[in-house]
PDB file of C-alpha atoms in Angstrom:
ATOM      1  CA  THR A   1       0.000   0.000   0.000  1.00  0.00           C
ATOM      2  CA  GLN A   2       1.438   3.326  -1.130  1.00  0.00           C
ATOM      3  CA  LEU A   3       1.070   5.910   1.639  1.00  0.00           C
ATOM      4  CA  LEU A   4       1.526   8.795  -0.782  1.00  0.00           C
ATOM      5  CA  GLU A   5      -0.264   8.678  -4.115  1.00  0.00           C
ATOM      6  CA  GLN A   6       1.012  10.955  -6.843  1.00  0.00           C
ATOM      7  CA  SER A   7      -0.914  11.871  -9.960  1.00  0.00           C
ATOM      8  CA  PRO A   8      -0.516  11.904 -12.797  1.00  0.00           C
ATOM      9  CA  GLN A   9       2.230   9.322 -13.120  1.00  0.00           C
ATOM     10  CA  PHE A  10       3.300  10.680 -16.512  1.00  0.00           C
ATOM     11  CA  LEU A  11       2.770  14.113 -18.032  1.00  0.00           C
ATOM     12  CA  SER A  12       3.899  15.343 -21.435  1.00  0.00           C
ATOM     13  CA  ILE A  13       3.151  18.958 -22.306  1.00  0.00           C
ATOM     14  CA  GLN A  14       4.272  21.736 -24.627  1.00  0.00           C
ATOM     15  CA  GLU A  15       6.501  24.598 -23.561  1.00  0.00           C
ATOM     16  CA  GLY A  16       4.466  27.447 -22.110  1.00  0.00           C
ATOM     17  CA  GLU A  17       1.639  25.320 -20.719  1.00  0.00           C
ATOM     18  CA  ASN A  18       0.675  25.181 -17.051  1.00  0.00           C
ATOM     19  CA  LEU A  19       0.437  21.964 -15.044  1.00  0.00           C
ATOM     20  CA  THR A  20      -0.406  20.676 -11.591  1.00  0.00           C
ATOM     21  CA  VAL A  21       0.895  17.559  -9.870  1.00  0.00           C
ATOM     22  CA  TYR A  22      -0.955  16.115  -6.910  1.00  0.00           C
ATOM     23  CA  CYS A  23       0.235  14.205  -3.868  1.00  0.00           C
ATOM     24  CA  ASN A  24      -2.493  12.634  -1.734  1.00  0.00           C
ATOM     25  CA  SER A  25      -2.633  10.515   1.388  1.00  0.00           C
ATOM     26  CA  SER A  26      -5.070   9.333   4.028  1.00  0.00           C
ATOM     27  CA  SER A  27      -2.366   9.954   6.640  1.00  0.00           C
ATOM     28  CA  VAL A  28      -1.358  13.202   8.314  1.00  0.00           C
ATOM     29  CA  PHE A  29       2.221  14.345   7.795  1.00  0.00           C
ATOM     30  CA  SER A  30       4.187  16.727   9.992  1.00  0.00           C
ATOM     31  CA  SER A  31       5.896  18.077   6.891  1.00  0.00           C
ATOM     32  CA  LEU A  32       5.987  17.404   3.191  1.00  0.00           C
ATOM     33  CA  GLN A  33       8.796  17.905   0.739  1.00  0.00           C
ATOM     34  CA  TRP A  34       9.014  18.105  -3.027  1.00  0.00           C
ATOM     35  CA  TYR A  35      12.047  16.894  -4.912  1.00  0.00           C
ATOM     36  CA  ARG A  36      13.098  16.911  -8.560  1.00  0.00           C
ATOM     37  CA  GLN A  37      15.251  14.093  -9.887  1.00  0.00           C
ATOM     38  CA  GLU A  38      17.048  13.846 -13.215  1.00  0.00           C
ATOM     39  CA  PRO A  39      18.259  10.575 -14.751  1.00  0.00           C
ATOM     40  CA  GLY A  40      21.342   9.178 -13.042  1.00  0.00           C
ATOM     41  CA  GLU A  41      21.192  11.689 -10.209  1.00  0.00           C
ATOM     42  CA  GLY A  42      19.806  11.861  -6.704  1.00  0.00           C
ATOM     43  CA  PRO A  43      16.665  13.828  -5.835  1.00  0.00           C
ATOM     44  CA  VAL A  44      17.179  17.560  -5.290  1.00  0.00           C
ATOM     45  CA  LEU A  45      15.084  19.242  -2.621  1.00  0.00           C
ATOM     46  CA  LEU A  46      12.816  21.987  -3.988  1.00  0.00           C
ATOM     47  CA  VAL A  47      10.741  22.949  -0.967  1.00  0.00           C
ATOM     48  CA  THR A  48       9.552  21.882   2.484  1.00  0.00           C
ATOM     49  CA  VAL A  49       6.043  22.750   3.671  1.00  0.00           C
ATOM     50  CA  VAL A  50       5.179  22.389   7.334  1.00  0.00           C
ATOM     51  CA  THR A  51       1.992  24.276   8.170  1.00  0.00           C
ATOM     52  CA  GLY A  52      -1.463  23.207   6.979  1.00  0.00           C
ATOM     53  CA  GLY A  53      -2.662  25.578   4.241  1.00  0.00           C
ATOM     54  CA  GLU A  54       0.870  26.827   3.596  1.00  0.00           C
ATOM     55  CA  VAL A  55       1.689  28.113   0.120  1.00  0.00           C
ATOM     56  CA  LYS A  56       5.260  28.566  -1.062  1.00  0.00           C
ATOM     57  CA  LYS A  57       6.446  29.991  -4.355  1.00  0.00           C
ATOM     58  CA  LEU A  58       9.736  29.287  -6.055  1.00  0.00           C
ATOM     59  CA  LYS A  59       9.866  31.336  -9.274  1.00  0.00           C
ATOM     60  CA  ARG A  60       7.325  29.627 -11.573  1.00  0.00           C
ATOM     61  CA  LEU A  61       6.632  26.800  -9.090  1.00  0.00           C
ATOM     62  CA  THR A  62       3.880  27.068  -6.468  1.00  0.00           C
ATOM     63  CA  PHE A  63       3.604  24.488  -3.690  1.00  0.00           C
ATOM     64  CA  GLN A  64       0.603  24.072  -1.431  1.00  0.00           C
ATOM     65  CA  PHE A  65       0.116  21.958   1.687  1.00  0.00           C
ATOM     66  CA  GLY A  66      -3.458  20.927   2.407  1.00  0.00           C
ATOM     67  CA  ASP A  67      -5.239  22.318   5.454  1.00  0.00           C
ATOM     68  CA  ALA A  68      -5.377  18.846   7.023  1.00  0.00           C
ATOM     69  CA  ARG A  69      -1.719  18.141   6.125  1.00  0.00           C
ATOM     70  CA  LYS A  70      -2.727  15.041   4.137  1.00  0.00           C
ATOM     71  CA  ASP A  71      -2.146  16.330   0.625  1.00  0.00           C
ATOM     72  CA  SER A  72      -0.063  18.714  -1.423  1.00  0.00           C
ATOM     73  CA  SER A  73       0.148  20.090  -4.911  1.00  0.00           C
ATOM     74  CA  LEU A  74       2.835  21.476  -7.173  1.00  0.00           C
ATOM     75  CA  HIS A  75       1.792  23.938  -9.876  1.00  0.00           C
ATOM     76  CA  ILE A  76       4.177  25.007 -12.619  1.00  0.00           C
ATOM     77  CA  THR A  77       3.365  28.078 -14.691  1.00  0.00           C
ATOM     78  CA  ALA A  78       4.633  28.456 -18.249  1.00  0.00           C
ATOM     79  CA  ALA A  79       6.607  25.212 -18.211  1.00  0.00           C
ATOM     80  CA  GLN A  80       9.999  25.141 -19.905  1.00  0.00           C
ATOM     81  CA  PRO A  81      12.024  22.198 -21.285  1.00  0.00           C
ATOM     82  CA  GLY A  82      14.406  22.623 -18.333  1.00  0.00           C
ATOM     83  CA  ASP A  83      11.547  21.639 -16.017  1.00  0.00           C
ATOM     84  CA  THR A  84      11.653  18.107 -17.425  1.00  0.00           C
ATOM     85  CA  GLY A  85      12.333  15.524 -14.725  1.00  0.00           C
ATOM     86  CA  LEU A  86      10.848  13.225 -12.109  1.00  0.00           C
ATOM     87  CA  TYR A  87       8.972  15.119  -9.409  1.00  0.00           C
ATOM     88  CA  LEU A  88       8.712  13.335  -6.073  1.00  0.00           C
ATOM     89  CA  CYS A  89       6.723  14.233  -3.005  1.00  0.00           C
ATOM     90  CA  ALA A  90       7.875  12.892   0.343  1.00  0.00           C
ATOM     91  CA  GLY A  91       6.274  13.106   3.751  1.00  0.00           C
ATOM     92  CA  LEU A  92       7.535  12.992   7.311  1.00  0.00           C
ATOM     93  CA  LYS A  93       5.251  11.531   9.976  1.00  0.00           C
ATOM     94  CA  GLU A  94       5.682  12.334  13.640  1.00  0.00           C
ATOM     95  CA  THR A  95       5.275   8.649  14.523  1.00  0.00           C
ATOM     96  CA  SER A  96       7.989   7.428  12.151  1.00  0.00           C
ATOM     97  CA  GLY A  97      10.837   9.568  13.355  1.00  0.00           C
ATOM     98  CA  SER A  98      12.835  10.990  10.494  1.00  0.00           C
ATOM     99  CA  ARG A  99      11.850   8.374   7.910  1.00  0.00           C
ATOM    100  CA  LEU A 100      10.737   9.981   4.646  1.00  0.00           C
ATOM    101  CA  THR A 101       7.902   8.270   2.783  1.00  0.00           C
ATOM    102  CA  PHE A 102       8.057   8.954  -0.942  1.00  0.00           C
ATOM    103  CA  GLY A 103       5.386   8.886  -3.589  1.00  0.00           C
ATOM    104  CA  GLU A 104       6.123   7.034  -6.821  1.00  0.00           C
ATOM    105  CA  GLY A 105       6.785  10.227  -8.690  1.00  0.00           C
ATOM    106  CA  THR A 106       5.456  12.148 -11.666  1.00  0.00           C
ATOM    107  CA  GLN A 107       7.583  12.018 -14.814  1.00  0.00           C
ATOM    108  CA  LEU A 108       7.229  15.388 -16.515  1.00  0.00           C
ATOM    109  CA  THR A 109       8.347  16.000 -20.086  1.00  0.00           C
ATOM    110  CA  VAL A 110       8.162  19.527 -21.477  1.00  0.00           C
ATOM    111  CA  ASN A 111       8.511  19.587 -25.241  1.00  0.00           C
ATOM    112  CA  PRO A 112       9.961  22.660 -26.971  1.00  0.00           C
TER     113      PRO A 112
ATOM    114  CA  GLU B   1      25.775  19.869  -5.858  1.00  0.00           C
ATOM    115  CA  THR B   2      24.707  18.829  -2.374  1.00  0.00           C
ATOM    116  CA  GLY B   3      28.136  17.941  -1.011  1.00  0.00           C
ATOM    117  CA  VAL B   4      27.055  14.322  -0.515  1.00  0.00           C
ATOM    118  CA  THR B   5      29.226  11.866  -2.431  1.00  0.00           C
ATOM    119  CA  GLN B   6      28.734   8.165  -3.104  1.00  0.00           C
ATOM    120  CA  SER B   7      30.953   5.445  -4.479  1.00  0.00           C
ATOM    121  CA  PRO B   8      31.041   3.600  -6.713  1.00  0.00           C
ATOM    122  CA  THR B   9      28.697   5.161  -9.277  1.00  0.00           C
ATOM    123  CA  HIS B  10      27.921   1.846 -10.947  1.00  0.00           C
ATOM    124  CA  LEU B  11      28.382  -1.759  -9.880  1.00  0.00           C
ATOM    125  CA  ILE B  12      27.546  -5.138 -11.365  1.00  0.00           C
ATOM    126  CA  LYS B  13      27.363  -8.165  -9.080  1.00  0.00           C
ATOM    127  CA  THR B  14      26.232 -11.751  -9.356  1.00  0.00           C
ATOM    128  CA  ARG B  15      23.382 -13.233  -7.369  1.00  0.00           C
ATOM    129  CA  GLY B  16      24.620 -14.512  -3.984  1.00  0.00           C
ATOM    130  CA  GLN B  17      27.538 -12.102  -3.769  1.00  0.00           C
ATOM    131  CA  GLN B  18      28.012  -9.349  -1.206  1.00  0.00           C
ATOM    132  CA  VAL B  19      28.376  -5.622  -1.870  1.00  0.00           C
ATOM    133  CA  THR B  20      29.484  -2.529   0.076  1.00  0.00           C
ATOM    134  CA  LEU B  21      28.393   0.944  -0.943  1.00  0.00           C
ATOM    135  CA  ARG B  22      29.901   4.101   0.512  1.00  0.00           C
ATOM    136  CA  CYS B  23      28.630   7.574   1.310  1.00  0.00           C
ATOM    137  CA  SER B  24      30.307  10.750   2.529  1.00  0.00           C
ATOM    138  CA  SER B  25      27.860  13.136   4.122  1.00  0.00           C
ATOM    139  CA  GLN B  26      27.759  16.879   3.749  1.00  0.00           C
ATOM    140  CA  SER B  27      30.083  18.736   6.093  1.00  0.00           C
ATOM    141  CA  GLY B  28      28.442  19.364   9.464  1.00  0.00           C
ATOM    142  CA  HIS B  29      25.769  16.672   8.973  1.00  0.00           C
ATOM    143  CA  ASN B  30      25.698  13.877  11.546  1.00  0.00           C
ATOM    144  CA  THR B  31      22.747  11.864  10.255  1.00  0.00           C
ATOM    145  CA  VAL B  32      22.751   9.647   7.188  1.00  0.00           C
ATOM    146  CA  SER B  33      19.842   7.745   5.647  1.00  0.00           C
ATOM    147  CA  TRP B  34      19.927   5.109   2.933  1.00  0.00           C
ATOM    148  CA  TYR B  35      17.208   4.562   0.330  1.00  0.00           C
ATOM    149  CA  GLN B  36      16.595   2.014  -2.405  1.00  0.00           C
ATOM    150  CA  GLN B  37      15.005   3.281  -5.611  1.00  0.00           C
ATOM    151  CA  ALA B  38      13.840   0.633  -8.056  1.00  0.00           C
ATOM    152  CA  LEU B  39      13.320   1.654 -11.658  1.00  0.00           C
ATOM    153  CA  GLY B  40      10.185   3.740 -12.102  1.00  0.00           C
ATOM    154  CA  GLN B  41       9.494   4.017  -8.377  1.00  0.00           C
ATOM    155  CA  GLY B  42      10.089   6.451  -5.562  1.00  0.00           C
ATOM    156  CA  PRO B  43      12.887   5.822  -3.045  1.00  0.00           C
ATOM    157  CA  GLN B  44      12.178   3.379  -0.197  1.00  0.00           C
ATOM    158  CA  PHE B  45      13.724   4.006   3.222  1.00  0.00           C
ATOM    159  CA  ILE B  46      16.236   1.326   4.274  1.00  0.00           C
ATOM    160  CA  PHE B  47      17.661   2.725   7.527  1.00  0.00           C
ATOM    161  CA  GLN B  48      19.167   5.771   9.169  1.00  0.00           C
ATOM    162  CA  TYR B  49      22.338   6.268  11.218  1.00  0.00           C
ATOM    163  CA  TYR B  50      22.828   8.959  13.821  1.00  0.00           C
ATOM    164  CA  ARG B  51      26.147   9.305  15.614  1.00  0.00           C
ATOM    165  CA  GLU B  52      27.269   5.835  14.576  1.00  0.00           C
ATOM    166  CA  GLU B  53      24.110   4.022  15.682  1.00  0.00           C
ATOM    167  CA  GLU B  54      21.152   2.753  13.678  1.00  0.00           C
ATOM    168  CA  ASN B  55      18.247   5.100  14.353  1.00  0.00           C
ATOM    169  CA  GLY B  56      15.290   3.733  12.417  1.00  0.00           C
ATOM    170  CA  ARG B  57      14.812   0.956   9.876  1.00  0.00           C
ATOM    171  CA  GLY B  58      12.407   0.312   7.019  1.00  0.00           C
ATOM    172  CA  ASN B  59      11.005  -3.004   5.782  1.00  0.00           C
ATOM    173  CA  PHE B  60      14.252  -4.512   4.602  1.00  0.00           C
ATOM    174  CA  PRO B  61      15.673  -7.907   5.654  1.00  0.00           C
ATOM    175  CA  PRO B  62      18.701  -8.237   7.956  1.00  0.00           C
ATOM    176  CA  ARG B  63      21.000  -8.941   5.008  1.00  0.00           C
ATOM    177  CA  PHE B  64      20.873  -5.157   4.521  1.00  0.00           C
ATOM    178  CA  SER B  65      23.191  -3.700   7.151  1.00  0.00           C
ATOM    179  CA  GLY B  66      25.127  -0.518   7.644  1.00  0.00           C
ATOM    180  CA  LEU B  67      27.771   1.382   9.488  1.00  0.00           C
ATOM    181  CA  GLN B  68      28.479   4.971  10.309  1.00  0.00           C
ATOM    182  CA  PHE B  69      31.979   6.141  11.143  1.00  0.00           C
ATOM    183  CA  PRO B  70      33.183   8.873  13.531  1.00  0.00           C
ATOM    184  CA  ASN B  71      33.519  11.280  10.599  1.00  0.00           C
ATOM    185  CA  TYR B  72      29.813  10.532   9.837  1.00  0.00           C
ATOM    186  CA  SER B  73      30.529   8.789   6.543  1.00  0.00           C
ATOM    187  CA  SER B  74      28.539   5.612   6.080  1.00  0.00           C
ATOM    188  CA  GLU B  75      28.456   2.215   4.407  1.00  0.00           C
ATOM    189  CA  LEU B  76      25.587   0.077   3.205  1.00  0.00           C
ATOM    190  CA  ASN B  77      26.297  -3.656   3.043  1.00  0.00           C
ATOM    191  CA  VAL B  78      24.064  -6.137   1.279  1.00  0.00           C
ATOM    192  CA  ASN B  79      24.704  -9.877   1.647  1.00  0.00           C
ATOM    193  CA  ALA B  80      23.395 -12.752  -0.476  1.00  0.00           C
ATOM    194  CA  LEU B  81      22.399 -10.468  -3.336  1.00  0.00           C
ATOM    195  CA  GLU B  82      19.149 -11.204  -5.141  1.00  0.00           C
ATOM    196  CA  LEU B  83      18.038 -10.089  -8.589  1.00  0.00           C
ATOM    197  CA  ASP B  84      15.442  -7.765  -7.006  1.00  0.00           C
ATOM    198  CA  ASP B  85      18.227  -5.873  -5.243  1.00  0.00           C
ATOM    199  CA  SER B  86      19.025  -4.233  -8.583  1.00  0.00           C
ATOM    200  CA  ALA B  87      18.280  -0.553  -7.989  1.00  0.00           C
ATOM    201  CA  LEU B  88      19.692   2.913  -7.438  1.00  0.00           C
ATOM    202  CA  TYR B  89      20.929   3.203  -3.846  1.00  0.00           C
ATOM    203  CA  LEU B  90      20.797   6.707  -2.473  1.00  0.00           C
ATOM    204  CA  CYS B  91      22.222   8.145   0.684  1.00  0.00           C
ATOM    205  CA  ALA B  92      21.045  11.394   2.177  1.00  0.00           C
ATOM    206  CA  SER B  93      22.515  13.473   4.959  1.00  0.00           C
ATOM    207  CA  ARG B  94      20.925  15.965   7.305  1.00  0.00           C
ATOM    208  CA  VAL B  95      22.195  18.327   9.967  1.00  0.00           C
ATOM    209  CA  ASP B  96      20.742  16.188  12.736  1.00  0.00           C
ATOM    210  CA  ARG B  97      18.103  13.517  13.187  1.00  0.00           C
ATOM    211  CA  VAL B  98      15.251  15.998  13.739  1.00  0.00           C
ATOM    212  CA  SER B  99      15.884  18.460  10.940  1.00  0.00           C
ATOM    213  CA  TYR B 100      13.365  18.433   8.107  1.00  0.00           C
ATOM    214  CA  GLU B 101      15.657  18.784   5.176  1.00  0.00           C
ATOM    215  CA  GLN B 102      18.014  16.200   3.843  1.00  0.00           C
ATOM    216  CA  TYR B 103      20.344  16.261   0.892  1.00  0.00           C
ATOM    217  CA  PHE B 104      20.858  13.350  -1.450  1.00  0.00           C
ATOM    218  CA  GLY B 105      23.963  12.048  -3.133  1.00  0.00           C
ATOM    219  CA  PRO B 106      23.964  10.995  -6.808  1.00  0.00           C
ATOM    220  CA  GLY B 107      23.430   7.347  -5.955  1.00  0.00           C
ATOM    221  CA  THR B 108      25.056   4.031  -6.792  1.00  0.00           C
ATOM    222  CA  ARG B 109      23.447   2.022  -9.576  1.00  0.00           C
ATOM    223  CA  LEU B 110      23.634  -1.668  -8.576  1.00  0.00           C
ATOM    224  CA  THR B 111      22.857  -4.368 -11.114  1.00  0.00           C
ATOM    225  CA  VAL B 112      22.569  -7.962  -9.941  1.00  0.00           C
ATOM    226  CA  THR B 113      22.769 -10.626 -12.643  1.00  0.00           C
TER     227      THR B 113
END
């Protein structure tokens, strides 16, 4: 059973389009992180959200943590080919110490 | 770059063999976690080391073991390799065991034939 469900699993769009990736769970997380991973490399941390309802912006990327701290979304505005990669959400639960639980990822391809 | 390094970058082993993977954490970080990432999946937590002691373990059998050294570098050892152990093995370091943010190395790609 996957604790964190990401959708969509694959996304192929044209440069300039907007997109949203979702990360959902039935469990409450004390914090949630988003990572981007390129082939042959480790995940790179993009953002950490901690407070329910929190919204963080990183240039064209907007991250939101659900009010109940069970879900999160990543919205990219005017996607560029450089945004191509595997986007992973990962949650920390208070009861599991510092163990990160990852979703299965969303593979994003932005075509020029 | 995150400052976390791993070696080797690639490794091919035969079923039944043993393997040791190495990780050097970012300067000032005393906590290291290891993850297994199978192709097309998100990373799965193996275990974490804090100040040279195991500090949390995921659903992996005892043939997965580790060490952390006084300089906070770490090793992951896998005995009796199975075909399903083929994966990207990632280590991640954090400032301490309660900090939110951790930084990943580039991983070691292990292929078991």
